[in-house]
């Protein structure tokens, strides 16, 4: 029973982390569309931060599928 509780706890933690990463992705995407930011910032967000965030979300999706 204790092992099952840990698995549920791990899954809930991973789901919470995934939700946070998805929110971060959404925030980055919104920032990349913000014309008030300098173009260099928007380019960095689009070229570096958004792809990295997408990889984080994809990794968490894979880990959650295994649980």
Short mmCIF file of N, CA and C in Angstrom, two decimals:
data_model
loop_
_atom_site.label_atom_id
_atom_site.label_comp_id
_atom_site.label_asym_id
_atom_site.label_seq_id
_atom_site.Cartn_x
_atom_site.Cartn_y
_atom_site.Cartn_z
N UNK A 1 0.82 -1.20 0.00
CA UNK A 1 0.00 0.00 0.00
C UNK A 1 0.86 1.25 0.00
N UNK A 2 1.92 1.23 0.78
CA UNK A 2 2.80 2.40 0.85
C UNK A 2 3.45 2.68 -0.51
N UNK A 3 3.85 1.63 -1.21
CA UNK A 3 4.44 1.80 -2.53
C UNK A 3 3.47 2.42 -3.51
N UNK A 4 2.21 2.01 -3.44
CA UNK A 4 1.18 2.58 -4.31
C UNK A 4 0.97 4.05 -4.00
N UNK A 5 1.00 4.39 -2.73
CA UNK A 5 0.83 5.79 -2.33
C UNK A 5 1.97 6.64 -2.87
N UNK A 6 3.18 6.10 -2.88
CA UNK A 6 4.32 6.84 -3.42
C UNK A 6 4.18 7.04 -4.91
N UNK A 7 3.69 6.02 -5.62
CA UNK A 7 3.49 6.15 -7.06
C UNK A 7 2.45 7.22 -7.37
N UNK A 8 1.38 7.25 -6.62
CA UNK A 8 0.34 8.26 -6.80
C UNK A 8 0.92 9.64 -6.51
N UNK A 9 1.69 9.73 -5.43
CA UNK A 9 2.31 10.99 -5.05
C UNK A 9 3.28 11.46 -6.14
N UNK A 10 4.08 10.54 -6.67
CA UNK A 10 5.00 10.89 -7.76
C UNK A 10 4.25 11.37 -8.98
N UNK A 11 3.17 10.68 -9.32
CA UNK A 11 2.40 11.05 -10.49
C UNK A 11 1.78 12.43 -10.30
N UNK A 12 1.25 12.70 -9.12
CA UNK A 12 0.67 14.02 -8.86
C UNK A 12 1.73 15.11 -8.95
N UNK A 13 2.92 14.81 -8.44
CA UNK A 13 4.02 15.79 -8.51
C UNK A 13 4.40 16.05 -9.97
N UNK A 14 4.49 14.98 -10.76
CA UNK A 14 4.83 15.14 -12.17
C UNK A 14 3.74 15.90 -12.92
N UNK A 15 2.49 15.65 -12.59
CA UNK A 15 1.40 16.37 -13.23
C UNK A 15 1.45 17.86 -12.88
N UNK A 16 1.76 18.15 -11.64
CA UNK A 16 1.87 19.56 -11.22
C UNK A 16 3.05 20.23 -11.93
N UNK A 17 4.15 19.51 -12.04
CA UNK A 17 5.31 20.05 -12.74
C UNK A 17 4.98 20.30 -14.21
N UNK A 18 4.31 19.35 -14.84
CA UNK A 18 3.91 19.50 -16.24
C UNK A 18 3.01 20.71 -16.41
N UNK A 19 2.06 20.90 -15.50
CA UNK A 19 1.16 22.05 -15.58
C UNK A 19 1.96 23.35 -15.49
N UNK A 20 2.94 23.39 -14.61
CA UNK A 20 3.78 24.57 -14.50
C UNK A 20 4.61 24.82 -15.75
N UNK A 21 5.13 23.75 -16.34
CA UNK A 21 5.91 23.88 -17.57
C UNK A 21 5.03 24.35 -18.73
N UNK A 22 3.80 23.85 -18.78
CA UNK A 22 2.88 24.29 -19.83
C UNK A 22 2.53 25.76 -19.66
N UNK A 23 2.36 26.19 -18.41
CA UNK A 23 2.09 27.60 -18.16
C UNK A 23 3.29 28.45 -18.56
N UNK A 24 4.48 27.97 -18.24
CA UNK A 24 5.69 28.68 -18.65
C UNK A 24 5.79 28.79 -20.16
N UNK A 25 5.44 27.73 -20.87
CA UNK A 25 5.44 27.74 -22.33
C UNK A 25 4.47 28.79 -22.85
N UNK A 26 3.29 28.80 -22.28
CA UNK A 26 2.29 29.78 -22.68
C UNK A 26 2.78 31.21 -22.42
N UNK A 27 3.43 31.41 -21.28
CA UNK A 27 3.96 32.73 -20.95
C UNK A 27 5.06 33.14 -21.93
N UNK A 28 5.94 32.22 -22.27
CA UNK A 28 7.00 32.52 -23.24
C UNK A 28 6.40 32.86 -24.60
N UNK A 29 5.40 32.09 -25.02
CA UNK A 29 4.79 32.34 -26.32
C UNK A 29 4.12 33.71 -26.34
N UNK A 30 3.48 34.07 -25.26
CA UNK A 30 2.85 35.40 -25.17
C UNK A 30 3.92 36.49 -25.21
N UNK A 31 5.01 36.28 -24.51
CA UNK A 31 6.10 37.26 -24.49
C UNK A 31 6.71 37.42 -25.88
N UNK A 32 6.82 36.33 -26.61
CA UNK A 32 7.40 36.38 -27.95
C UNK A 32 6.52 37.19 -28.91
N UNK A 33 5.25 37.30 -28.60
CA UNK A 33 4.32 38.08 -29.43
C UNK A 33 4.21 39.53 -28.96
N UNK A 34 4.84 39.86 -27.86
CA UNK A 34 4.73 41.19 -27.27
C UNK A 34 5.60 42.17 -28.05
N UNK A 35 4.96 43.02 -28.83
CA UNK A 35 5.70 43.97 -29.68
C UNK A 35 6.42 45.04 -28.86
N UNK A 36 6.12 45.14 -27.58
CA UNK A 36 6.79 46.11 -26.72
C UNK A 36 8.16 45.62 -26.25
N UNK A 37 8.45 44.34 -26.45
CA UNK A 37 9.76 43.81 -26.12
C UNK A 37 10.71 44.05 -27.29
N UNK A 38 11.97 44.29 -27.00
CA UNK A 38 12.94 44.43 -28.10
C UNK A 38 12.97 43.15 -28.94
N UNK A 39 13.23 43.33 -30.21
CA UNK A 39 13.21 42.18 -31.13
C UNK A 39 14.24 41.13 -30.74
N UNK A 40 15.38 41.54 -30.18
CA UNK A 40 16.38 40.56 -29.74
C UNK A 40 15.82 39.67 -28.64
N UNK A 41 15.04 40.25 -27.74
CA UNK A 41 14.42 39.46 -26.67
C UNK A 41 13.42 38.48 -27.24
N UNK A 42 12.59 38.97 -28.15
CA UNK A 42 11.58 38.09 -28.75
C UNK A 42 12.25 36.96 -29.52
N UNK A 43 13.34 37.27 -30.23
CA UNK A 43 14.06 36.24 -30.98
C UNK A 43 14.65 35.19 -30.05
N UNK A 44 15.21 35.65 -28.93
CA UNK A 44 15.77 34.71 -27.95
C UNK A 44 14.69 33.82 -27.37
N UNK A 45 13.57 34.42 -27.04
CA UNK A 45 12.45 33.65 -26.48
C UNK A 45 11.99 32.60 -27.49
N UNK A 46 11.79 33.03 -28.74
CA UNK A 46 11.32 32.11 -29.79
C UNK A 46 12.36 31.06 -30.16
N UNK A 47 13.61 31.47 -30.21
CA UNK A 47 14.65 30.57 -30.70
C UNK A 47 15.25 29.65 -29.65
N UNK A 48 15.19 30.07 -28.38
CA UNK A 48 15.83 29.29 -27.33
C UNK A 48 14.85 28.81 -26.25
N UNK A 49 14.12 29.74 -25.70
CA UNK A 49 13.29 29.40 -24.53
C UNK A 49 12.07 28.56 -24.89
N UNK A 50 11.37 28.92 -25.95
CA UNK A 50 10.18 28.16 -26.33
C UNK A 50 10.55 26.71 -26.69
N UNK A 51 11.57 26.50 -27.54
CA UNK A 51 11.92 25.11 -27.86
C UNK A 51 12.35 24.31 -26.62
N UNK A 52 13.10 24.93 -25.72
CA UNK A 52 13.52 24.22 -24.51
C UNK A 52 12.31 23.87 -23.65
N UNK A 53 11.38 24.79 -23.55
CA UNK A 53 10.19 24.54 -22.74
C UNK A 53 9.35 23.42 -23.36
N UNK A 54 9.27 23.40 -24.68
CA UNK A 54 8.53 22.33 -25.36
C UNK A 54 9.19 20.97 -25.09
N UNK A 55 10.52 20.95 -25.06
CA UNK A 55 11.22 19.69 -24.75
C UNK A 55 10.92 19.25 -23.32
N UNK A 56 10.88 20.20 -22.39
CA UNK A 56 10.57 19.86 -21.00
C UNK A 56 9.17 19.24 -20.91
N UNK A 57 8.21 19.86 -21.57
CA UNK A 57 6.83 19.34 -21.54
C UNK A 57 6.79 17.94 -22.15
N UNK A 58 7.45 17.76 -23.28
CA UNK A 58 7.46 16.45 -23.95
C UNK A 58 8.09 15.39 -23.06
N UNK A 59 9.16 15.73 -22.39
CA UNK A 59 9.82 14.78 -21.49
C UNK A 59 8.88 14.39 -20.36
N UNK A 60 8.22 15.36 -19.77
CA UNK A 60 7.28 15.07 -18.69
C UNK A 60 6.12 14.21 -19.18
N UNK A 61 5.67 14.47 -20.39
CA UNK A 61 4.59 13.65 -20.99
C UNK A 61 5.04 12.19 -21.08
N UNK A 62 6.26 11.96 -21.52
CA UNK A 62 6.78 10.60 -21.67
C UNK A 62 6.89 9.93 -20.30
N UNK A 63 7.40 10.65 -19.34
CA UNK A 63 7.55 10.08 -17.99
C UNK A 63 6.17 9.73 -17.42
N UNK A 64 5.20 10.61 -17.63
CA UNK A 64 3.86 10.35 -17.11
C UNK A 64 3.21 9.15 -17.80
N UNK A 65 3.51 8.93 -19.06
CA UNK A 65 2.96 7.77 -19.76
C UNK A 65 3.49 6.47 -19.17
N UNK A 66 4.65 6.53 -18.58
CA UNK A 66 5.26 5.33 -18.01
C UNK A 66 4.72 5.03 -16.61
N UNK A 67 4.03 5.97 -16.01
CA UNK A 67 3.48 5.76 -14.67
C UNK A 67 2.06 5.27 -14.73
#
